[in-house]
Every structure is written in C-alpha cells, then in structure tokens.
Amino acid sequence: VAAWSRELPALEEYRFAIEAVRRERDHILPAEQERLLARLAPLAEDWPLALYHRLIARTDFGTVSTPTGELRVLRDRGAIGGLPDAALRAEGIRKLWAGYAQQRDLYAVALAGTVRTKDALARVRGYRDAPDQAYQAAWLSTPEVLALLERVRPAARLYREFQRAGVQLSREPRPATPSTPLRYSVGQAAAAIQAALAPLGNAEYARELAALLDPASGRVDLSGGSHRAGGGGATGYPGVPSTIYLETFGGAYPDVSRLAHEAAHAVENQLVNLHGVPGIYARGAPYLSEAYALFTELVLAHSNYEKETEPRRKRAYLGQFLSHAMELFHGAQDADLEHAIYTAVEAGGGRIGADELDSLTRRVDTSYSIAAETQPEVRERWITARLLYEDPLYLFNYMYSGLLALQLFERYRQDPAGFGARYVALLSAGYRAPPTVAVRAAFGIDLQAPHLLDEVTAFLTTRLQEYRAPLPDR
C-alpha cells in the first residue's frame, strides 16, 4: 500500500479504510464460504424479526376512550402518555402490557432465536460470540464495554434519584392557574431548534439546518396518517440530499426533541455530502453519530430552560434536559440487559423462556430503574425493547453516546463559537479514523479515561439539585 501510494498519492486517502478491512482479516472466510454464508445468513436472521412483527400485528391491544375520541393503545401510545387524565394514562399502560403478555412465550422464542443466530454466525467467522463481533466493529472490545458497565452501574443511583424526583414533583398540588403546556407547531419547533443551535456560530451548519427544516425543501416528512410506518429516522449519503421521516408530529416537547435529534443526523449526513467525503467514510461507529444527535437535544432543552421565566415551565425544561442527560444510564441499562441475555442464552444451551427473561430483566433493571416498585409488568421490558430484535447489539452505543454527548455539551458551554468550529469540522470529515482517535484529536476527550464518569456524575448531581429545589413563591 505504501508503494502504491507513492506512485498514486490519491490512494493515501483510503489508508484508514484499508486498515479497517485488515483488522477483520482473521474473520474473513475463503471466497466460496463467504458466498455460501451470504446466501444462508439472511435465512437464519430474518425469521425471528418476522415472528416478532407478526406477533405485534396480530395482537389487539385495545383502545382508550378520551374526551376527543378513541386512541389505539399501541399506535397512539405517545398521545395516551401525554393525556392530562392520570386514570386514562394508567389504562393505556395496563392495556399495552397486557397486549404484549398475550404472546410472551413466542416473543421469547423470537428473542432466543435472534441470539442463537447472531452467536452462531459470529462464531463461524472466528469471534467468541456476537457481542464480541459488535464491540470490535465499533473499535471497542468486550472487556472495555463490560468495564464501563461496571463503573456506570453503581453511578446509576443518580438515574433512580431523578425518577423519584419526577414522581414526587408529579404529586405537588396544581396551581389554580396552571402553566401553559409545552406545545409547538412544526414551524415553532423548527424555529426553536435553529435558535438553540445558533450559538455554535457556524454559518454552514446554520444554513444547512435552515434548508433542511424549510417546508419548501420537502425533505422532512411528518404529516401523519393512518398507514404510516412506525418510528422514524434520518437518511443521507454522499451524492444524495439528507431527509427526515417521522411517524407523526403531535406538538408535544418530546416530538420537538425527536425532530432535533433526527435533524442532527440529517445535517451531519448533508455536511458529509457537501464536503465530498468518500462513501466508505460516510458511516462509522454509531455511538459517535448518536452522540451528535443527543448533544443537539441537550442544547435545545438547555436553551429553552435558560430562556424560560415562568417557574413551572422552566423546571419542566430542566426535567427534559435531565431526561436526555440521563441517556448514559438508560443506554447502560439496555446494554447491560442485552449482554446479560446473550450470556444467559449461551449458558442455557441456546434455550431460554419468558419466565427466565422476566427474572433476568428484573435483576438487571433494579440497578437503574424504580419502575418495578410500582409497575411489576416492566419485568417484560425485554419484549418492548424493539432493538433487541430489530437491530441486535446496537443498544450499547447509547451508553457511549450518552457519556460523549455530556462531554461535548460541557465544552460547548465553555466556548460555544470555538466549539462550533471544531464540531462542524469533525462532522464534515466523516469517519476517517477510529472514533476514540477522532474525538481525542478534535476535543481532547479520552473516552477510556475513568475520570470522565466522575465529571459527568458531578455535573448531573448539581443539575438534579436544581430540579428538586422548591419553586419560588409567586
């Protein structure tokens, strides 16, 4: 490669791509075996996901009757969760869990099938197991991921304290004149996102964000409808303008935050496009891109918090900020559960039932959540964690993105414009280096340094104290 690059200097740009392939050389099979595996792997991988979606489609979750009409428990669960009537919210939650419980034995078959298939395919390639393969693909190792989990797990007491604070605040007497709910039109949401990110001070980023969110661009699809696919996301690739798809947009603050999250992905994709990044560098370790998107949500919530003057609304924005800031622990909770499931399936000879998955989930979640104290149904969270089936071994990325996003936010707070120049340069370069190397070069952040978690917990402790503080008398 060095000799070829001397003769053709343009090849030098692809040195990292070649090194990335060579990292996998011990796991690449002879050509005939690769062709055979390419034909057989989809047959092995597709059936658990197909079963999972078929089980959901065949389940009647029921409806909740509201003053404005019937809401479907599964499809309208976001709207039900935002209802002001606590009894209706509780009814929606009860029916949702009851619906999933109808097929719990078959959900266990689908999940165990996913784990067995992923493990078997990974071992064919010479990995210890599927988690080993997934972590290496993100330029990490199993010992590194498990070591971070061991450090985050006890620190998750802050996450439980935040949950308890939310419960306590929900029991406060309501004022005679309640605050105006946090509601947005699409136009207001777009304006709020742009205003929040303006302190980055980067004209290119601001221009691309404005162009993306301009209704005339036709690049954001969130109009709703009865036959739309669930969820959403951002798309984009060199040579193609980036776009956003959301199942719906109801105007609640979580909808605005989700739009900001996907806008961050879309702008990153667009910058990669505009800066002529080779396609092979357009994608990389997902936790890096997820950190950019979570950072955007943090900036949006904090911007609203700083601008707001009405005490209850101000505290609501701080709660939204903390909810996103706690993604480190939520991501660790999911990563911990997924790794535990893979370990249990391996230990059980490939078999595990719904009861065993319930017990495993309850044991893992105790370190992170208070939900089981009031909702014993959440022991079946292994059913509702859709990425376990839809994108196996992706969840650990959210633990790393949560840690990195908080570090990015702190540096942004210290010097928004200076941060903005380095941040946009990092986004525009694509994925030309291992993520730990890229982040260290751009911001001096060492993701392997143990002190990062201490800094994060100190920051969150201070913000949690603000959240718990009594409101001023009016």
Short mmCIF file of C-alpha atoms in Angstrom, two decimals:
data_model
loop_
_atom_site.label_atom_id
_atom_site.label_comp_id
_atom_site.label_asym_id
_atom_site.label_seq_id
_atom_site.Cartn_x
_atom_site.Cartn_y
_atom_site.Cartn_z
CA VAL A 1 0.00 0.00 0.00
CA ALA A 2 2.83 2.41 0.83
CA ALA A 3 4.47 1.71 -2.52
CA TRP A 4 1.25 2.14 -4.46
CA SER A 5 0.51 5.39 -2.60
CA ARG A 6 3.88 6.81 -3.68
CA GLU A 7 3.00 6.10 -7.29
CA LEU A 8 -0.61 7.26 -6.93
CA PRO A 9 -0.90 9.73 -4.00
CA ALA A 10 -4.72 9.77 -4.21
CA LEU A 11 -4.67 6.27 -2.68
CA GLU A 12 -3.36 7.69 0.59
CA GLU A 13 -6.86 8.92 1.46
CA TYR A 14 -8.01 5.29 1.65
CA ARG A 15 -5.28 4.08 4.01
CA PHE A 16 -7.63 4.01 7.02
CA ALA A 17 -10.28 2.14 5.02
CA ILE A 18 -7.68 -0.48 4.12
CA GLU A 19 -6.52 -0.70 7.74
CA ALA A 20 -10.13 -1.15 8.85
CA VAL A 21 -10.56 -4.08 6.48
CA ARG A 22 -7.26 -5.61 7.56
CA ARG A 23 -8.46 -5.53 11.19
CA GLU A 24 -11.01 -8.13 10.13
CA ARG A 25 -8.63 -10.34 8.16
CA ASP A 26 -8.74 -13.13 10.75
CA HIS A 27 -12.54 -13.21 10.43
CA ILE A 28 -12.84 -13.24 6.63
CA LEU A 29 -13.60 -16.69 5.22
CA PRO A 30 -12.41 -18.23 1.95
CA ALA A 31 -14.35 -16.87 -1.02
CA GLU A 32 -16.59 -19.91 -1.50
CA GLN A 33 -17.54 -19.95 2.17
CA GLU A 34 -18.28 -16.21 2.06
CA ARG A 35 -20.63 -16.74 -0.88
CA LEU A 36 -22.38 -19.58 0.91
CA LEU A 37 -22.71 -17.56 4.11
CA ALA A 38 -24.11 -14.60 2.18
CA ARG A 39 -26.93 -16.83 0.94
CA LEU A 40 -27.62 -18.63 4.20
CA ALA A 41 -27.29 -15.80 6.76
CA PRO A 42 -30.49 -13.97 5.73
CA LEU A 43 -32.47 -17.20 6.03
CA ALA A 44 -31.20 -17.63 9.57
CA GLU A 45 -31.51 -13.98 10.65
CA ASP A 46 -34.88 -12.98 9.17
CA TRP A 47 -37.33 -15.35 10.84
CA PRO A 48 -37.01 -14.08 14.46
CA LEU A 49 -37.68 -10.49 13.38
CA ALA A 50 -40.55 -11.59 11.12
CA LEU A 51 -42.06 -13.52 14.03
CA TYR A 52 -41.70 -10.53 16.34
CA HIS A 53 -43.51 -8.18 13.99
CA ARG A 54 -46.19 -10.75 13.19
CA LEU A 55 -46.91 -11.19 16.91
CA ILE A 56 -47.35 -7.45 17.34
CA ALA A 57 -49.54 -7.18 14.24
CA ARG A 58 -51.87 -9.97 15.35
CA THR A 59 -52.37 -8.58 18.88
CA ASP A 60 -55.42 -6.49 19.70
CA PHE A 61 -54.09 -4.00 22.25
CA GLY A 62 -57.46 -2.28 22.52
CA THR A 63 -58.31 1.40 22.75
CA VAL A 64 -58.67 4.15 25.31
CA SER A 65 -61.74 6.40 25.20
CA THR A 66 -60.84 10.06 25.65
CA PRO A 67 -62.97 13.24 25.53
CA THR A 68 -61.70 13.83 21.99
CA GLY A 69 -62.19 10.29 20.70
CA GLU A 70 -60.75 6.77 20.69
CA LEU A 71 -57.00 6.28 20.87
CA ARG A 72 -55.39 2.99 19.87
CA VAL A 73 -53.27 1.71 22.72
CA LEU A 74 -50.24 0.66 20.68
CA ARG A 75 -50.14 3.11 17.80
CA ASP A 76 -51.25 6.12 19.86
CA ARG A 77 -49.25 5.28 22.98
CA GLY A 78 -47.39 8.60 22.78
CA ALA A 79 -50.63 10.57 22.74
CA ILE A 80 -52.02 8.46 25.58
CA GLY A 81 -48.88 9.10 27.62
CA GLY A 82 -49.46 12.83 27.22
CA LEU A 83 -53.08 12.83 28.38
CA PRO A 84 -53.76 15.07 31.39
CA ASP A 85 -56.04 12.42 32.97
CA ALA A 86 -53.87 10.09 35.08
CA ALA A 87 -56.54 7.37 35.04
CA LEU A 88 -56.56 7.28 31.24
CA ARG A 89 -52.76 7.17 31.14
CA ALA A 90 -52.79 4.25 33.57
CA GLU A 91 -55.42 2.45 31.50
CA GLY A 92 -53.26 2.82 28.40
CA ILE A 93 -50.20 1.43 30.18
CA ARG A 94 -52.15 -1.50 31.61
CA LYS A 95 -53.62 -2.45 28.23
CA LEU A 96 -50.27 -2.08 26.49
CA TRP A 97 -48.52 -4.51 28.84
CA ALA A 98 -51.50 -6.88 28.77
CA GLY A 99 -51.33 -6.96 24.98
CA TYR A 100 -47.66 -7.88 24.93
CA ALA A 101 -48.22 -10.52 27.63
CA GLN A 102 -50.66 -12.41 25.39
CA GLN A 103 -47.80 -13.80 23.27
CA ARG A 104 -44.93 -13.70 25.76
CA ASP A 105 -43.88 -17.30 25.15
CA LEU A 106 -43.48 -16.68 21.43
CA TYR A 107 -41.65 -13.39 21.97
CA ALA A 108 -39.16 -15.44 23.99
CA VAL A 109 -38.78 -17.83 21.04
CA ALA A 110 -38.06 -14.87 18.74
CA LEU A 111 -35.51 -13.32 21.08
CA ALA A 112 -33.71 -16.58 21.81
CA GLY A 113 -33.67 -17.28 18.07
CA THR A 114 -32.09 -13.90 17.42
CA VAL A 115 -29.37 -14.54 19.99
CA ARG A 116 -28.61 -18.07 18.80
CA THR A 117 -28.41 -16.95 15.17
CA LYS A 118 -26.18 -13.95 15.83
CA ASP A 119 -23.87 -16.00 18.04
CA ALA A 120 -23.63 -18.85 15.54
CA LEU A 121 -22.81 -16.55 12.61
CA ALA A 122 -20.21 -14.70 14.69
CA ARG A 123 -18.51 -17.95 15.68
CA VAL A 124 -18.39 -19.09 12.06
CA ARG A 125 -16.19 -16.05 11.49
CA GLY A 126 -13.99 -16.80 14.48
CA TYR A 127 -15.38 -14.35 17.03
CA ARG A 128 -16.03 -15.50 20.56
CA ASP A 129 -19.71 -14.53 20.20
CA ALA A 130 -21.96 -11.89 18.67
CA PRO A 131 -21.25 -9.20 21.32
CA ASP A 132 -17.53 -9.66 20.66
CA GLN A 133 -18.11 -9.03 16.95
CA ALA A 134 -20.35 -5.99 17.55
CA TYR A 135 -17.98 -4.32 20.00
CA GLN A 136 -14.99 -4.84 17.72
CA ALA A 137 -16.88 -3.29 14.82
CA ALA A 138 -17.18 -0.13 16.95
CA TRP A 139 -13.42 -0.19 17.66
CA LEU A 140 -14.06 -1.40 21.20
CA SER A 141 -13.55 -4.71 22.99
CA THR A 142 -15.70 -6.84 25.26
CA PRO A 143 -13.51 -6.11 28.32
CA GLU A 144 -13.74 -2.35 27.63
CA VAL A 145 -17.53 -2.38 27.30
CA LEU A 146 -18.01 -4.52 30.40
CA ALA A 147 -15.58 -2.36 32.39
CA LEU A 148 -17.59 0.77 31.55
CA LEU A 149 -20.81 -1.02 32.53
CA GLU A 150 -19.24 -1.94 35.88
CA ARG A 151 -18.43 1.74 36.50
CA VAL A 152 -21.78 3.11 35.29
CA ARG A 153 -23.99 0.63 37.13
CA PRO A 154 -23.37 1.98 40.67
CA ALA A 155 -23.42 5.58 39.39
CA ALA A 156 -26.94 4.95 38.06
CA ARG A 157 -28.24 5.80 41.54
CA LEU A 158 -28.50 9.32 40.06
CA TYR A 159 -30.89 8.00 37.44
CA ARG A 160 -33.06 6.42 40.11
CA GLU A 161 -32.98 9.65 42.13
CA PHE A 162 -34.11 11.58 39.05
CA GLN A 163 -37.01 9.16 38.59
CA ARG A 164 -38.03 9.53 42.23
CA ALA A 165 -37.84 13.31 41.95
CA GLY A 166 -40.17 13.17 38.97
CA VAL A 167 -42.68 11.10 40.94
CA GLN A 168 -42.53 13.50 43.90
CA LEU A 169 -42.97 16.57 41.71
CA SER A 170 -45.94 15.00 39.95
CA ARG A 171 -47.70 14.83 43.32
CA GLU A 172 -47.34 18.54 44.03
CA PRO A 173 -50.64 20.44 44.28
CA ARG A 174 -51.55 22.02 40.97
CA PRO A 175 -51.85 25.82 40.95
CA ALA A 176 -55.26 27.38 40.43
CA THR A 177 -53.97 28.80 37.15
CA PRO A 178 -51.86 26.04 35.58
CA SER A 179 -48.92 26.77 33.28
CA THR A 180 -49.44 26.65 29.56
CA PRO A 181 -48.42 23.17 28.31
CA LEU A 182 -45.21 22.85 26.30
CA ARG A 183 -46.81 22.68 22.84
CA TYR A 184 -45.33 23.56 19.46
CA SER A 185 -46.41 23.86 15.87
CA VAL A 186 -43.98 22.46 13.31
CA GLY A 187 -42.89 26.00 12.46
CA GLN A 188 -42.31 26.85 16.11
CA ALA A 189 -40.35 23.64 16.58
CA ALA A 190 -38.10 24.41 13.60
CA ALA A 191 -37.51 27.96 14.85
CA ALA A 192 -36.69 26.75 18.37
CA ILE A 193 -34.17 24.21 17.08
CA GLN A 194 -32.43 26.78 14.90
CA ALA A 195 -32.34 29.38 17.68
CA ALA A 196 -30.90 26.88 20.16
CA LEU A 197 -28.05 25.93 17.82
CA ALA A 198 -27.27 29.48 16.68
CA PRO A 199 -24.56 29.95 19.39
CA LEU A 200 -22.46 27.38 17.53
CA GLY A 201 -21.67 30.36 15.33
CA ASN A 202 -21.07 28.27 12.21
CA ALA A 203 -22.67 29.71 9.09
CA GLU A 204 -22.51 26.46 7.16
CA TYR A 205 -24.23 24.44 9.87
CA ALA A 206 -26.91 27.11 10.32
CA ARG A 207 -27.52 27.28 6.58
CA GLU A 208 -27.89 23.53 6.17
CA LEU A 209 -30.15 23.23 9.22
CA ALA A 210 -32.40 26.02 7.93
CA ALA A 211 -32.54 24.45 4.46
CA LEU A 212 -33.43 21.07 5.90
CA LEU A 213 -36.26 22.43 8.08
CA ASP A 214 -37.67 24.75 5.41
CA PRO A 215 -41.09 23.31 4.42
CA ALA A 216 -40.35 24.22 0.80
CA SER A 217 -37.45 21.76 0.73
CA GLY A 218 -39.75 18.74 1.01
CA ARG A 219 -37.02 16.97 2.99
CA VAL A 220 -38.97 16.46 6.25
CA ASP A 221 -41.94 14.06 6.27
CA LEU A 222 -44.00 14.16 9.47
CA SER A 223 -47.51 14.74 8.21
CA GLY A 224 -49.05 11.72 9.91
CA GLY A 225 -51.63 9.31 8.56
CA SER A 226 -53.27 6.00 9.36
CA HIS A 227 -50.96 3.73 7.36
CA ARG A 228 -47.52 5.15 8.09
CA ALA A 229 -44.60 3.06 9.26
CA GLY A 230 -43.77 3.39 12.94
CA GLY A 231 -40.78 5.23 14.33
CA GLY A 232 -38.63 7.38 12.11
CA GLY A 233 -35.11 8.39 11.28
CA ALA A 234 -32.80 10.40 9.04
CA THR A 235 -31.28 9.29 5.76
CA GLY A 236 -28.44 10.64 3.67
CA TYR A 237 -25.37 9.58 1.75
CA PRO A 238 -22.74 11.27 -0.43
CA GLY A 239 -24.48 12.45 -3.58
CA VAL A 240 -27.98 12.38 -2.05
CA PRO A 241 -29.66 15.19 -0.04
CA SER A 242 -30.46 14.14 3.50
CA THR A 243 -34.06 13.70 4.67
CA ILE A 244 -36.09 13.04 7.82
CA TYR A 245 -39.07 10.73 8.30
CA LEU A 246 -41.18 10.70 11.46
CA GLU A 247 -44.28 8.61 12.03
CA THR A 248 -46.09 11.67 13.33
CA PHE A 249 -45.62 15.04 15.00
CA GLY A 250 -48.07 15.83 17.77
CA GLY A 251 -46.56 19.07 19.02
CA ALA A 252 -45.54 17.86 22.49
CA TYR A 253 -42.00 18.65 23.58
CA PRO A 254 -40.75 15.06 23.04
CA ASP A 255 -41.83 15.41 19.38
CA VAL A 256 -39.75 18.58 19.08
CA SER A 257 -36.77 16.89 20.69
CA ARG A 258 -37.10 13.89 18.36
CA LEU A 259 -37.16 16.26 15.38
CA ALA A 260 -33.98 17.93 16.70
CA HIS A 261 -32.34 14.51 17.13
CA GLU A 262 -33.09 13.44 13.57
CA ALA A 263 -32.18 16.90 12.23
CA ALA A 264 -28.73 16.46 13.76
CA HIS A 265 -28.29 13.17 11.90
CA ALA A 266 -29.57 14.73 8.67
CA VAL A 267 -27.28 17.77 8.89
CA GLU A 268 -24.30 15.52 9.59
CA ASN A 269 -25.21 13.47 6.51
CA GLN A 270 -25.56 16.64 4.46
CA LEU A 271 -22.17 18.01 5.56
CA VAL A 272 -20.55 14.70 4.64
CA ASN A 273 -22.23 15.03 1.24
CA LEU A 274 -21.19 18.64 0.66
CA HIS A 275 -17.58 18.09 1.70
CA GLY A 276 -17.10 15.26 -0.78
CA VAL A 277 -16.39 12.58 1.80
CA PRO A 278 -15.86 9.23 0.04
CA GLY A 279 -18.77 6.86 0.56
CA ILE A 280 -16.63 4.43 2.52
CA TYR A 281 -16.16 7.13 5.19
CA ALA A 282 -19.79 8.25 5.31
CA ARG A 283 -20.61 5.80 8.11
CA GLY A 284 -18.69 4.70 11.18
CA ALA A 285 -19.16 3.74 14.81
CA PRO A 286 -22.82 4.55 15.52
CA TYR A 287 -22.18 5.88 19.01
CA LEU A 288 -20.33 8.85 17.52
CA SER A 289 -23.27 9.90 15.35
CA GLU A 290 -25.71 9.19 18.20
CA ALA A 291 -23.63 11.47 20.44
CA TYR A 292 -24.04 14.31 17.93
CA ALA A 293 -27.81 13.82 17.91
CA LEU A 294 -28.09 13.60 21.70
CA PHE A 295 -25.87 16.68 22.08
CA THR A 296 -28.37 18.56 19.92
CA GLU A 297 -31.24 17.52 22.19
CA LEU A 298 -29.27 18.68 25.23
CA VAL A 299 -28.56 22.06 23.65
CA LEU A 300 -32.24 22.51 22.72
CA ALA A 301 -33.57 21.65 26.18
CA HIS A 302 -30.96 23.79 27.93
CA SER A 303 -31.63 26.74 25.63
CA ASN A 304 -35.33 26.59 26.45
CA TYR A 305 -34.53 26.25 30.15
CA GLU A 306 -32.32 29.35 30.16
CA LYS A 307 -34.84 31.47 28.23
CA GLU A 308 -37.92 30.47 30.21
CA THR A 309 -39.03 32.71 33.09
CA GLU A 310 -42.25 31.02 34.27
CA PRO A 311 -41.08 28.76 37.16
CA ARG A 312 -43.05 25.61 36.37
CA ARG A 313 -42.26 25.71 32.68
CA LYS A 314 -38.62 26.41 33.48
CA ARG A 315 -38.48 23.34 35.73
CA ALA A 316 -40.22 21.30 33.02
CA TYR A 317 -37.47 22.22 30.56
CA LEU A 318 -34.83 21.31 33.12
CA GLY A 319 -36.58 17.96 33.52
CA GLN A 320 -36.41 17.44 29.77
CA PHE A 321 -32.71 18.31 29.82
CA LEU A 322 -32.03 15.85 32.62
CA SER A 323 -34.07 13.16 30.89
CA HIS A 324 -31.73 13.39 27.90
CA ALA A 325 -28.64 13.79 30.07
CA MET A 326 -29.52 10.52 31.81
CA GLU A 327 -29.26 8.70 28.45
CA LEU A 328 -25.88 7.47 29.68
CA PHE A 329 -27.67 5.38 32.30
CA HIS A 330 -30.64 4.41 30.16
CA GLY A 331 -28.23 3.26 27.47
CA ALA A 332 -26.22 1.31 30.03
CA GLN A 333 -29.42 -0.29 31.32
CA ASP A 334 -30.29 -1.55 27.85
CA ALA A 335 -26.73 -2.60 27.09
CA ASP A 336 -26.49 -4.43 30.41
CA LEU A 337 -29.73 -6.28 29.71
CA GLU A 338 -28.77 -7.25 26.17
CA HIS A 339 -25.35 -8.56 27.18
CA ALA A 340 -26.94 -10.49 30.06
CA ILE A 341 -29.44 -12.09 27.67
CA TYR A 342 -26.67 -13.25 25.34
CA THR A 343 -24.76 -14.66 28.30
CA ALA A 344 -27.87 -16.45 29.62
CA VAL A 345 -28.78 -17.98 26.26
CA GLU A 346 -25.23 -19.28 25.88
CA ALA A 347 -25.25 -20.70 29.42
CA GLY A 348 -28.63 -22.32 28.84
CA GLY A 349 -27.55 -24.17 25.74
CA GLY A 350 -29.45 -21.79 23.46
CA ARG A 351 -32.77 -22.08 25.28
CA ILE A 352 -34.43 -19.52 27.49
CA GLY A 353 -38.09 -18.96 28.28
CA ALA A 354 -40.29 -15.99 29.09
CA ASP A 355 -40.11 -16.55 32.84
CA GLU A 356 -36.32 -16.64 32.77
CA LEU A 357 -36.25 -13.45 30.70
CA ASP A 358 -38.61 -11.78 33.18
CA SER A 359 -36.29 -12.65 36.08
CA LEU A 360 -33.21 -11.56 34.20
CA THR A 361 -34.77 -8.22 33.25
CA ARG A 362 -35.93 -7.57 36.81
CA ARG A 363 -32.44 -8.28 38.17
CA VAL A 364 -30.66 -6.00 35.68
CA ASP A 365 -33.18 -3.16 35.87
CA THR A 366 -33.02 -2.93 39.67
CA SER A 367 -29.73 -1.05 39.39
CA TYR A 368 -31.16 1.54 37.02
CA SER A 369 -34.90 1.96 37.49
CA ILE A 370 -37.58 2.39 40.15
CA ALA A 371 -40.33 1.32 37.72
CA ALA A 372 -40.60 -2.18 39.15
CA GLU A 373 -41.54 -0.69 42.54
CA THR A 374 -44.89 0.44 41.13
CA GLN A 375 -45.17 -1.42 37.80
CA PRO A 376 -44.30 -5.11 38.13
CA GLU A 377 -45.25 -5.50 34.45
CA VAL A 378 -41.96 -3.91 33.39
CA ARG A 379 -40.26 -7.23 34.06
CA GLU A 380 -41.40 -7.92 30.48
CA ARG A 381 -39.43 -4.97 29.12
CA TRP A 382 -37.39 -7.46 27.10
CA ILE A 383 -40.43 -7.63 24.79
CA THR A 384 -40.81 -3.88 24.28
CA ALA A 385 -37.10 -3.17 23.75
CA ARG A 386 -37.55 -3.43 19.99
CA LEU A 387 -33.87 -3.03 19.06
CA LEU A 388 -33.15 -6.39 20.70
CA TYR A 389 -34.97 -7.85 17.69
CA GLU A 390 -34.74 -5.14 15.02
CA ASP A 391 -31.07 -4.15 15.39
CA PRO A 392 -29.35 -6.63 17.71
CA LEU A 393 -26.36 -5.38 19.69
CA TYR A 394 -26.88 -1.72 18.85
CA LEU A 395 -28.00 -0.65 22.31
CA PHE A 396 -24.51 -0.36 23.84
CA ASN A 397 -23.92 2.58 21.51
CA TYR A 398 -26.29 4.70 23.60
CA MET A 399 -24.16 4.24 26.71
CA TYR A 400 -21.11 5.58 24.91
CA SER A 401 -23.05 8.32 23.12
CA GLY A 402 -24.55 9.43 26.44
CA LEU A 403 -21.10 9.78 28.01
CA LEU A 404 -19.66 11.58 24.98
CA ALA A 405 -22.65 13.90 24.48
CA LEU A 406 -22.33 15.24 28.03
CA GLN A 407 -18.63 15.90 27.48
CA LEU A 408 -19.43 17.72 24.23
CA PHE A 409 -22.09 19.77 25.99
CA GLU A 410 -19.69 20.88 28.72
CA ARG A 411 -17.13 22.03 26.14
CA TYR A 412 -19.86 23.79 24.20
CA ARG A 413 -20.97 25.65 27.32
CA GLN A 414 -17.44 26.89 27.95
CA ASP A 415 -16.90 28.31 24.44
CA PRO A 416 -19.84 27.89 22.01
CA ALA A 417 -18.25 29.50 18.95
CA GLY A 418 -14.83 27.89 19.43
CA PHE A 419 -16.53 24.56 20.00
CA GLY A 420 -18.71 25.08 16.92
CA ALA A 421 -15.76 25.36 14.54
CA ARG A 422 -14.18 22.12 15.77
CA TYR A 423 -17.54 20.36 15.98
CA VAL A 424 -18.56 21.13 12.40
CA ALA A 425 -15.09 20.16 11.16
CA LEU A 426 -15.45 16.80 12.90
CA LEU A 427 -18.90 16.20 11.39
CA SER A 428 -17.77 17.25 7.91
CA ALA A 429 -14.78 14.90 7.88
CA GLY A 430 -16.81 11.70 8.09
CA TYR A 431 -15.32 8.61 9.73
CA ARG A 432 -11.68 8.58 8.62
CA ALA A 433 -10.23 7.41 11.95
CA PRO A 434 -11.23 5.25 14.91
CA PRO A 435 -13.87 7.17 16.89
CA THR A 436 -11.74 7.42 20.03
CA VAL A 437 -8.90 8.90 17.96
CA ALA A 438 -11.19 11.37 16.16
CA VAL A 439 -12.76 12.65 19.39
CA ARG A 440 -9.41 12.97 21.13
CA ALA A 441 -7.97 14.91 18.20
CA ALA A 442 -10.96 17.28 17.97
CA PHE A 443 -11.67 17.92 21.66
CA GLY A 444 -9.04 16.17 23.77
CA ILE A 445 -11.68 13.77 25.11
CA ASP A 446 -10.32 10.36 26.09
CA LEU A 447 -13.33 8.06 26.23
CA GLN A 448 -11.32 5.45 28.09
CA ALA A 449 -10.39 7.82 30.95
CA PRO A 450 -12.13 6.80 34.20
CA HIS A 451 -12.40 10.43 35.36
CA LEU A 452 -14.97 11.20 32.64
CA LEU A 453 -17.68 9.40 34.56
CA ASP A 454 -16.78 11.27 37.75
CA GLU A 455 -17.10 14.59 35.90
CA VAL A 456 -20.43 13.58 34.45
CA THR A 457 -21.91 12.46 37.77
CA ALA A 458 -20.76 15.69 39.46
CA PHE A 459 -22.45 17.74 36.73
CA LEU A 460 -25.67 15.71 36.92
CA THR A 461 -25.75 15.88 40.72
CA THR A 462 -25.72 19.68 40.58
CA ARG A 463 -28.47 19.83 37.96
CA LEU A 464 -30.59 17.31 39.87
CA GLN A 465 -30.39 19.52 42.96
CA GLU A 466 -31.70 22.43 40.89
CA TYR A 467 -34.54 20.25 39.61
CA ARG A 468 -35.57 19.25 43.13
CA ALA A 469 -35.43 22.79 44.53
CA PRO A 470 -38.79 24.27 45.62
CA LEU A 471 -40.36 26.69 43.18
CA PRO A 472 -40.27 30.38 44.19
CA ASP A 473 -43.48 31.84 45.56
CA ARG A 474 -45.43 33.89 43.03
#
